[in-house]
Short mmCIF file of C-alpha atoms and ligand atoms in Angstrom, two decimals:
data_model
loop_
_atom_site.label_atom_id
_atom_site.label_comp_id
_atom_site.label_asym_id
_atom_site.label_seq_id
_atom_site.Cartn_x
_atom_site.Cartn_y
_atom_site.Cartn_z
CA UNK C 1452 -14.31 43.44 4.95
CA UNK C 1453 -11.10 45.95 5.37
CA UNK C 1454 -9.19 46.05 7.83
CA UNK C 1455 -7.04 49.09 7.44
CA UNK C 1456 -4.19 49.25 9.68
CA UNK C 1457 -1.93 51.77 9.05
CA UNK C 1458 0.15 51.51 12.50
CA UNK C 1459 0.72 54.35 15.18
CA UNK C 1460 0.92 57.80 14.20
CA UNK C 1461 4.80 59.05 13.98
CA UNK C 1462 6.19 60.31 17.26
CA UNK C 1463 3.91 58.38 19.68
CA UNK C 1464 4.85 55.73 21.80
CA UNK C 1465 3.87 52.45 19.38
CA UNK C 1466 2.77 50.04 22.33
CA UNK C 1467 0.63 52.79 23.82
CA UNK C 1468 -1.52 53.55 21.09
CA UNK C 1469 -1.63 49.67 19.41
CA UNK C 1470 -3.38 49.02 23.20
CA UNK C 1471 -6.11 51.38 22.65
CA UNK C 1472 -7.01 50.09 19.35
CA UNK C 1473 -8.94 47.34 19.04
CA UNK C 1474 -9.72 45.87 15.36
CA UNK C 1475 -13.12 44.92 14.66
CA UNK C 1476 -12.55 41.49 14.30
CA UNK C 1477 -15.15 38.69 12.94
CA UNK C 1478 -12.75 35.93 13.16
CA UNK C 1479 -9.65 35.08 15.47
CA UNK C 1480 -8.03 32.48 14.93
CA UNK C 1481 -5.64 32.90 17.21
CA UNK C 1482 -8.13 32.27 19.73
CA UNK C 1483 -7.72 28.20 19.10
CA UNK C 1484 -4.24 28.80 19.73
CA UNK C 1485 -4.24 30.25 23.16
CA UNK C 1486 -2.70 27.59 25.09
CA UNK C 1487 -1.49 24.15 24.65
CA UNK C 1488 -5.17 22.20 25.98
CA UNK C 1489 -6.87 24.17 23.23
CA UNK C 1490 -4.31 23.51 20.82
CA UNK C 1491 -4.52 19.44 21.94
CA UNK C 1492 -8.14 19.54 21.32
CA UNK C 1493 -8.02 20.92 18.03
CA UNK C 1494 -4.84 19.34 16.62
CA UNK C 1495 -6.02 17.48 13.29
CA UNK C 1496 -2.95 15.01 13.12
CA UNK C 1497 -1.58 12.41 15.82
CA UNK C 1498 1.37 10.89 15.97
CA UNK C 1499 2.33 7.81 18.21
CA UNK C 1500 4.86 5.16 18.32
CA UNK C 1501 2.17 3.12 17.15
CA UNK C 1502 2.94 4.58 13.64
CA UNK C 1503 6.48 3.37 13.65
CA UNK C 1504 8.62 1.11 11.52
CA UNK C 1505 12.06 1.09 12.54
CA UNK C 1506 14.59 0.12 9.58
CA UNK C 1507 17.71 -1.40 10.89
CA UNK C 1508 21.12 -2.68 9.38
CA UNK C 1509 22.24 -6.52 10.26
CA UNK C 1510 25.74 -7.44 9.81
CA UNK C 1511 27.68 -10.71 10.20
CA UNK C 1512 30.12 -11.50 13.09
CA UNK C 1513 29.14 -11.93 17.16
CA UNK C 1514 29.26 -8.13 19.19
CA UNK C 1515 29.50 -6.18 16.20
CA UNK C 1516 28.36 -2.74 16.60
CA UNK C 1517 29.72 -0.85 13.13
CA UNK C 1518 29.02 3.08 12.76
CA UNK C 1519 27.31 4.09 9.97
CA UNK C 1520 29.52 7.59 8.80
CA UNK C 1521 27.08 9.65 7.44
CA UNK C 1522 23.74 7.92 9.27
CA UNK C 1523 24.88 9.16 12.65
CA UNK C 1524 23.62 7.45 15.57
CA UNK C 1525 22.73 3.85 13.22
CA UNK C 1526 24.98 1.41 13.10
CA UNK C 1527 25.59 -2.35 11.37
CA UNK C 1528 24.60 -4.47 13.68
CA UNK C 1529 25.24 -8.41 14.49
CA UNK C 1530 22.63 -10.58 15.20
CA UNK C 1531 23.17 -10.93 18.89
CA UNK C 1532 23.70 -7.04 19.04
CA UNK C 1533 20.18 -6.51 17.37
CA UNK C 1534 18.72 -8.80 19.79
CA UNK C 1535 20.16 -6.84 22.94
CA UNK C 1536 18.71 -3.48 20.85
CA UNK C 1537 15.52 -4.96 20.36
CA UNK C 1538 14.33 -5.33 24.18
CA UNK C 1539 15.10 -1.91 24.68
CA UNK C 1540 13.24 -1.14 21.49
CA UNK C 1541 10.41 -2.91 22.04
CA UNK C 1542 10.33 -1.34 25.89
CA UNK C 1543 9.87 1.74 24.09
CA UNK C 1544 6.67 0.72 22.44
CA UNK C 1545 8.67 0.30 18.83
CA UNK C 1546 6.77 -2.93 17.13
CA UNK C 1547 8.17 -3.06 14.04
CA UNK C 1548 11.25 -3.52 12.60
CA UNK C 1549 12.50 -3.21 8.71
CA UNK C 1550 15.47 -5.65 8.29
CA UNK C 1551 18.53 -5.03 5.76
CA UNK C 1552 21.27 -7.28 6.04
CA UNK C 1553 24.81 -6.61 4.46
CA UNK C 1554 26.55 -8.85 2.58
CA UNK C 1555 29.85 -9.61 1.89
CA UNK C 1556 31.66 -8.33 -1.27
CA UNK C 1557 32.40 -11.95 -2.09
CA UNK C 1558 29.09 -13.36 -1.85
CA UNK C 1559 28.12 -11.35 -4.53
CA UNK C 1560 26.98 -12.02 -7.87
CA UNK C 1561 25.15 -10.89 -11.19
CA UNK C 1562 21.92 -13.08 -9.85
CA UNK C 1563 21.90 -12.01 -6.54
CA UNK C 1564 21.90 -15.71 -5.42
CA UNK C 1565 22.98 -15.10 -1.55
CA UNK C 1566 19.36 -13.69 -1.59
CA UNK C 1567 18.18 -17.40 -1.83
CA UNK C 1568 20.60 -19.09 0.26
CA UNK C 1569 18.87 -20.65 3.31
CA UNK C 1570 21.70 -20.49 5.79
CA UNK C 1571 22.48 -16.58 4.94
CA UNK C 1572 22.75 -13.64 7.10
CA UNK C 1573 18.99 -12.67 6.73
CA UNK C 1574 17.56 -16.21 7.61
CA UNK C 1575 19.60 -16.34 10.61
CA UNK C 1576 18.49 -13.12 11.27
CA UNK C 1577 14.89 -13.61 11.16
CA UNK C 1578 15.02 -16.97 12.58
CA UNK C 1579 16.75 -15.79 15.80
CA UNK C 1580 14.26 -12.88 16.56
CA UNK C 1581 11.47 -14.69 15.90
CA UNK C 1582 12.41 -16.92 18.41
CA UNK C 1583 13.38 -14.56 20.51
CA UNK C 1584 10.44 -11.99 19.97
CA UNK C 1585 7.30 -13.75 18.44
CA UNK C 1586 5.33 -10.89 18.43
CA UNK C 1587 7.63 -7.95 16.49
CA UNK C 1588 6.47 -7.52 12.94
CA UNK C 1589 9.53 -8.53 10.65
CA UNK C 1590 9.39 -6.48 6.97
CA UNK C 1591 12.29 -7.76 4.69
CA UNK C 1592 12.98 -6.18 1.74
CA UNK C 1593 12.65 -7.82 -1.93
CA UNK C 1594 15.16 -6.02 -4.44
CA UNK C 1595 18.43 -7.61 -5.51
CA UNK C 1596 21.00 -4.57 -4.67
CA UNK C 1597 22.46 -5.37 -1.56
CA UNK C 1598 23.29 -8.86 -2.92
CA UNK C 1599 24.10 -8.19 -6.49
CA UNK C 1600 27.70 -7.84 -7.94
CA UNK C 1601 26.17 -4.90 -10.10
CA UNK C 1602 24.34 -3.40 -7.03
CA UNK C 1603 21.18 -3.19 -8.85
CA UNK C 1604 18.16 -4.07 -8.23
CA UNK C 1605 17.31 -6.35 -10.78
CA UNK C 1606 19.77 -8.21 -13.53
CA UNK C 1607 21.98 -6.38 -15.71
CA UNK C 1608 22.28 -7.78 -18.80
CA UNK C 1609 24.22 -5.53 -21.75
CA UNK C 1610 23.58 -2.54 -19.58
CA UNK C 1611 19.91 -3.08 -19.21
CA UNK C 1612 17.94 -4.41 -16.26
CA UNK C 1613 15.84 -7.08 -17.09
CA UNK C 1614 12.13 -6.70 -15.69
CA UNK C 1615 10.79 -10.42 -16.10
CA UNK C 1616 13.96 -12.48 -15.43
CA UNK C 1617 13.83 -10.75 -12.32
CA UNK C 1618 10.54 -10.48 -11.56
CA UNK C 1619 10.89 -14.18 -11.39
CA UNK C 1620 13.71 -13.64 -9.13
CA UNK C 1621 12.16 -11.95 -7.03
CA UNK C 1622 9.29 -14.15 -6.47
CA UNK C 1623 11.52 -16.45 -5.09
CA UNK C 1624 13.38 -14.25 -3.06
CA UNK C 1625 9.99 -13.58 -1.42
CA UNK C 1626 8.83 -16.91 -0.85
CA UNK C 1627 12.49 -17.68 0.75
CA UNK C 1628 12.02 -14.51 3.44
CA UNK C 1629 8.55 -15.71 4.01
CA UNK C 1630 9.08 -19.61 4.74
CA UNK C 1631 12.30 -17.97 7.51
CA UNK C 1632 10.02 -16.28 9.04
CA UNK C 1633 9.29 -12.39 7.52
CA UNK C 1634 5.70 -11.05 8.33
CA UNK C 1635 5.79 -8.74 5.39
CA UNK C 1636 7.75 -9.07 2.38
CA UNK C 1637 8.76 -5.43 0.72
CA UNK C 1638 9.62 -5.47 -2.90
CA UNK C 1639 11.67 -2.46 -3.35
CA UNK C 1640 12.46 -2.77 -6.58
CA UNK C 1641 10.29 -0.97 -8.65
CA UNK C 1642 9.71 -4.30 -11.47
CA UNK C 1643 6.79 -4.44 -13.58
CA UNK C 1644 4.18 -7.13 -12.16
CA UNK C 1645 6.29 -8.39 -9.08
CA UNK C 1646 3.39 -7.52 -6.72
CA UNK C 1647 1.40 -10.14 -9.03
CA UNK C 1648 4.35 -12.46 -9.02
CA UNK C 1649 5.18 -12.01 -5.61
CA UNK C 1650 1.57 -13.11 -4.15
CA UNK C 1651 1.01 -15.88 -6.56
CA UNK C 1652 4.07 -17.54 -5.39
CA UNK C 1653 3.34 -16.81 -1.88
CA UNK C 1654 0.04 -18.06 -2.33
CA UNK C 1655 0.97 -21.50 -4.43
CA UNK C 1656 3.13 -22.36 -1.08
CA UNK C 1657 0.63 -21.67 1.54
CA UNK C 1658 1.83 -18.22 2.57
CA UNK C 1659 -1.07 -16.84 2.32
CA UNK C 1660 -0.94 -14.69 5.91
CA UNK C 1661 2.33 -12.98 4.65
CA UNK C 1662 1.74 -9.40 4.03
CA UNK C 1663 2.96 -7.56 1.08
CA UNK C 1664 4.12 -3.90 1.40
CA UNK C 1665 4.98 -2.63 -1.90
CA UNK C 1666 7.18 0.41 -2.88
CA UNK C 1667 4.63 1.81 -4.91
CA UNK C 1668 6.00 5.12 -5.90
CA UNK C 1669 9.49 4.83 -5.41
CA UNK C 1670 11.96 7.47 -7.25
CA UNK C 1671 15.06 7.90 -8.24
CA UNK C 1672 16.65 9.77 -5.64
CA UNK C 1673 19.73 11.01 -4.49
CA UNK C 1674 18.30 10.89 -0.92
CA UNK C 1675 19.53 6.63 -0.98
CA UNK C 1676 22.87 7.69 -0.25
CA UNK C 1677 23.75 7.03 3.28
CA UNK C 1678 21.81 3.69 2.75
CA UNK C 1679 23.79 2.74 -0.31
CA UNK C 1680 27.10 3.54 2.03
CA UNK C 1681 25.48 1.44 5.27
CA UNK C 1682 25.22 -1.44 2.86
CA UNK C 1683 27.94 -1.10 -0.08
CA UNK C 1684 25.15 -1.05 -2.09
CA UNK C 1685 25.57 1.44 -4.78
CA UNK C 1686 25.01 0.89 -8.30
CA UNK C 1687 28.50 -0.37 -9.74
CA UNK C 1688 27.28 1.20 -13.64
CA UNK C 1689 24.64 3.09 -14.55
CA UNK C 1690 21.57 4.72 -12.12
CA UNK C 1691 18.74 3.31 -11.38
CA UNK C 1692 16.01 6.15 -13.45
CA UNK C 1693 14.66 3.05 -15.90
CA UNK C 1694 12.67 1.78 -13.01
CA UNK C 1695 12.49 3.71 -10.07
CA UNK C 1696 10.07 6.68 -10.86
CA UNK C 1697 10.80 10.11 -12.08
CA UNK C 1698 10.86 12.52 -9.74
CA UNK C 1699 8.65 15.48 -12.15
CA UNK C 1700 6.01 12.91 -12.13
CA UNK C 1701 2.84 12.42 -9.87
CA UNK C 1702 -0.05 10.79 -12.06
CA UNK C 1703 2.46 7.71 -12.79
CA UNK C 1704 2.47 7.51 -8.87
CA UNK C 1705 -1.06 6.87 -9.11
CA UNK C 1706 -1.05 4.50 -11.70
CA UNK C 1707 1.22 2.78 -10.27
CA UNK C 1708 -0.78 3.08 -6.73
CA UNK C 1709 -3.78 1.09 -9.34
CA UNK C 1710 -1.33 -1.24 -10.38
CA UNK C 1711 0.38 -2.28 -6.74
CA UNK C 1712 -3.46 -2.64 -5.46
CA UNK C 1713 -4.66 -4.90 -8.11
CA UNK C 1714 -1.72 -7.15 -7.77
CA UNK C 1715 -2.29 -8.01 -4.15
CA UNK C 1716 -0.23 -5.44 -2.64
CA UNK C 1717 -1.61 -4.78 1.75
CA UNK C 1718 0.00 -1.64 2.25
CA UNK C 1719 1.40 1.02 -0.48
CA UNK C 1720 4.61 3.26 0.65
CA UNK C 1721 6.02 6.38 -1.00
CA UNK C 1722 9.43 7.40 -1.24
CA UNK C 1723 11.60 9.31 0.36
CA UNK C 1724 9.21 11.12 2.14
CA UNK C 1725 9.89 14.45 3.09
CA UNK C 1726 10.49 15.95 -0.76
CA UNK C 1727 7.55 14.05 -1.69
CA UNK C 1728 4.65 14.80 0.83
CA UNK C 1729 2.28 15.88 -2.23
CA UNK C 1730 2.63 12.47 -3.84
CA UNK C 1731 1.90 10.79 -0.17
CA UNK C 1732 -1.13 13.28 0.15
CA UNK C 1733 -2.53 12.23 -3.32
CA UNK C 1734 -2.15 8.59 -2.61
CA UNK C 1735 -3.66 8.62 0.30
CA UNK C 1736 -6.93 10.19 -0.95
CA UNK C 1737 -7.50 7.25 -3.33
CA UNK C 1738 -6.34 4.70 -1.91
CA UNK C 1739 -8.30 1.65 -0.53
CA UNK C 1740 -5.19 0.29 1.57
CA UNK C 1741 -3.16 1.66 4.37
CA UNK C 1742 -0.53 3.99 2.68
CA UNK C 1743 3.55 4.16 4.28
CA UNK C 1744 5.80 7.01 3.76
CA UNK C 1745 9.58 6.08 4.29
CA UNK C 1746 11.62 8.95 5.66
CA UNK C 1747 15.01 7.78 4.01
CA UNK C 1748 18.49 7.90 4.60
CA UNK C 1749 19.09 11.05 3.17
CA UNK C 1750 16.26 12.62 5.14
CA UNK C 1751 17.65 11.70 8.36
CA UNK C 1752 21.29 12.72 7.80
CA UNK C 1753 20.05 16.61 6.34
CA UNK C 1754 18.58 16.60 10.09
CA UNK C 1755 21.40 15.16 12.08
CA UNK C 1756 23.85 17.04 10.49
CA UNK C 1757 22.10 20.25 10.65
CA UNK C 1758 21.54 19.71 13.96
CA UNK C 1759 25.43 18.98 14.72
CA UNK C 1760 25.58 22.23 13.18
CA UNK C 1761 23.60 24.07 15.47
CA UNK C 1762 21.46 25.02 12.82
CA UNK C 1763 18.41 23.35 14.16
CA UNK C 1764 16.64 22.07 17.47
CA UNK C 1765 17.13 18.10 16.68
CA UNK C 1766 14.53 16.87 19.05
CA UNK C 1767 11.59 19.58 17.61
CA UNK C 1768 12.93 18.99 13.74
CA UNK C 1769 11.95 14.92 14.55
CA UNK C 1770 8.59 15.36 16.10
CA UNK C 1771 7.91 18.29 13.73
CA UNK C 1772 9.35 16.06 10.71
CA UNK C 1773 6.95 12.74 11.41
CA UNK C 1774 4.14 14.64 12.20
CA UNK C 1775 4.09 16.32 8.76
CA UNK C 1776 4.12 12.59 7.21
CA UNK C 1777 0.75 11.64 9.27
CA UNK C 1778 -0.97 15.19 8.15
CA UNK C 1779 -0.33 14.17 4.96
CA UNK C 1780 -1.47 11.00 5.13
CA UNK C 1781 0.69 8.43 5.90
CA UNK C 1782 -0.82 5.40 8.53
CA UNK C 1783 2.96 4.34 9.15
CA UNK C 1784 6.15 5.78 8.88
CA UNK C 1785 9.74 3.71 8.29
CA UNK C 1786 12.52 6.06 10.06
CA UNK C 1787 15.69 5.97 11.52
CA UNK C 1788 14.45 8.36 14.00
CA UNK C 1789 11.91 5.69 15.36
CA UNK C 1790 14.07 4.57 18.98
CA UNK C 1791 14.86 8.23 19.22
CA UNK C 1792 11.25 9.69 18.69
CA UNK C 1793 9.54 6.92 20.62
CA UNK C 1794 11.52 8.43 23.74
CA UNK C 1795 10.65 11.84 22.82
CA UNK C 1796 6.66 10.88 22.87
CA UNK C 1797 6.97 9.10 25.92
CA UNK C 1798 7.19 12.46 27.84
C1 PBG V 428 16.85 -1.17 -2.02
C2 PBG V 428 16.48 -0.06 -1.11
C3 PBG V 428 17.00 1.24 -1.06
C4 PBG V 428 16.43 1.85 0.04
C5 PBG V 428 15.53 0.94 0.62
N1 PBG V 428 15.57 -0.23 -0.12
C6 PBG V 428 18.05 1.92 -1.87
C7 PBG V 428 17.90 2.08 -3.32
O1 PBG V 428 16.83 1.85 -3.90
O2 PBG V 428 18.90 2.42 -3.94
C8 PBG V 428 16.75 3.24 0.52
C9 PBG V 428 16.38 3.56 1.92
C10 PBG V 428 17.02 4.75 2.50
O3 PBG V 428 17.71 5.54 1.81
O4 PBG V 428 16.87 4.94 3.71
N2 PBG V 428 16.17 -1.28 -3.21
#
């Protein structure tokens, strides 16, 4: 089938003579466009607050609201601040909640040992919103950055980071979060065999209900960085490319997608999100478990700062932004945006 169209014959008036033709048309799509009910009946991809996971900073102190510089709009919060947040949060719809505490430069060491310490920041943290809130889902993360002296997120040892010493690590770490209250653990760290580890131990000591949601293809990514800032978190030597994944690579994401399921892993994430929608897409079509996309840091700051700008509309780039993530494939989406887009799909 041709369709020539050549466009109005020089000298006459172009809207005239583009009325009187009419192209023999089999198809017109444009016809499921026409207004926004058709569009609503044919949209392939939903998004609701349903599909939220809201990742927040906690920070020691009582009424401490900190600003996060290049996350704008997030902020460190105290406990007792996050608790005030959280009603209005969980008004919204917003169900669960991603916790990453910060920790003091001098609790710090090459173990990460503050991540075991029962009367830390994080158990204090969980413990009070669990009273508080029984029913919000509380995700912790398991990695050793924010609490190691060499911000990474395993041990350093001669330059190297040691995968079983911290695997082992790790496992604890997990069973800690778990027993103060964390509904899903989240090992972040990209070890070898800490899904395995991870349930074992959770297993051995009756935690069987705790969820695991692994980061299953997580890369090396320069995305982290307003993260690394909101926490102090940054890698003191070194990056962190011997265990987070390479970003030219998408059949290791699937091996490890094999790997995370075997192990016990509930739920599978990719990230960041946005650069890596292919990699989400892929997972997704082979995978037996829920799959989580987690719009990072970096992600939301090219948006917020675009949109300071003037570049962009912020409130369309959000909406626009998160639905891409559920066409391709994600079941649940970590974002800063969460609060903000809940609002906007209230409307
Ligand atoms: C810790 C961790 C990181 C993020 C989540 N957990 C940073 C990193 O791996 O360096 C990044 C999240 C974000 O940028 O929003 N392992």
């Amino acid at each position: 089938m041709t369709d020539s169209f050549s466009g109005p014959p020089l000298g006459k008036d172009p809207m005239t003579s583009t009325q009187k033709k009419t192209l023999s048309l089999q198809r017109r799509p444009r016809r499921n466009r026409k207004n926004a009910s058709i569009r609503d009946l044919v949209a392939e991809t939903h998004l609701s607050v349903e599909h939220l996971i809201y990742p927040v900073f906690i920070c020691e102190g009582q009424n401490v609201a900190i600003p996060i510089k290049t996350l704008p709009g997030q902020e460190r919060l105290s406990v007792d601040q996050l608790c005030l947040k959280l009603q209005e949060w969980k008004d919204l719809g917003l169900k669960h909640l991603a916790l990453f505490p910060q920790i003091e430069e001098k609790l710090k060491d090459p173990y990460g040992k503050e991540a075991l310490n029962d009367q830390g920041l994080l158990p204090r943290a969980l413990k009070t919103l669990k009273d508080r809130y029984p029913d919000i889902n509380l995700i912790t993360d398991v990695a050793l950055d924010p609490y190691s002296s060499d911000g990474h997120d395993g041990v350093v040892k001669n330059g190297k980071i040691l995968n079983d010493v911290s695997v082992e690590i790790l496992a604890q770490m997990a069973l800690k979060q778990a027993s103060w209250g964390a509904d899903w653990v989240a090992p972040s760290d990209m070890m070898d065999g800490r899904v395995r580890a991870i349930r074992q131990t959770l297993d051995a000591n009756g935690f069987t209900d705790t969820s695991i949601l692994a980061y299953t293809a997580k890369y090396a990514s320069s995305f982290y960085g307003p993260f690394r800032e909101a926490l102090n978190s940054a890698p003191k030597a070194g990056d962190k490319k011997t265990y987070q994944m390479d970003p030219r690579n998408s059949r290791e994401a699937l091996l490890e997608l094999r790997l995370d399921f075997q192990e016990g892993a509930d739920m599978v994430m990719v990230k960041p999100g946005l650069p890596y929608l292919d990699i989400i897409s892929q997972i997704k079509k082979v995978s037996p478990i829920p799959v989580a996309a987690y719009n990072v840091s970096g992600e939301y700051a090219m948006i917020k700062f675009a949109a300071a700008a003037g570049a962009l509309d912020e409130n369309q780039a959000i909406l626009e932004t998160l639905t891409a993530f559920r066409r391709a494939g994600s079941d649940a989406i970590l974002t800063y945006f969460a609060p903000q887009a809940a609002k906007l799909l209230r409307k």
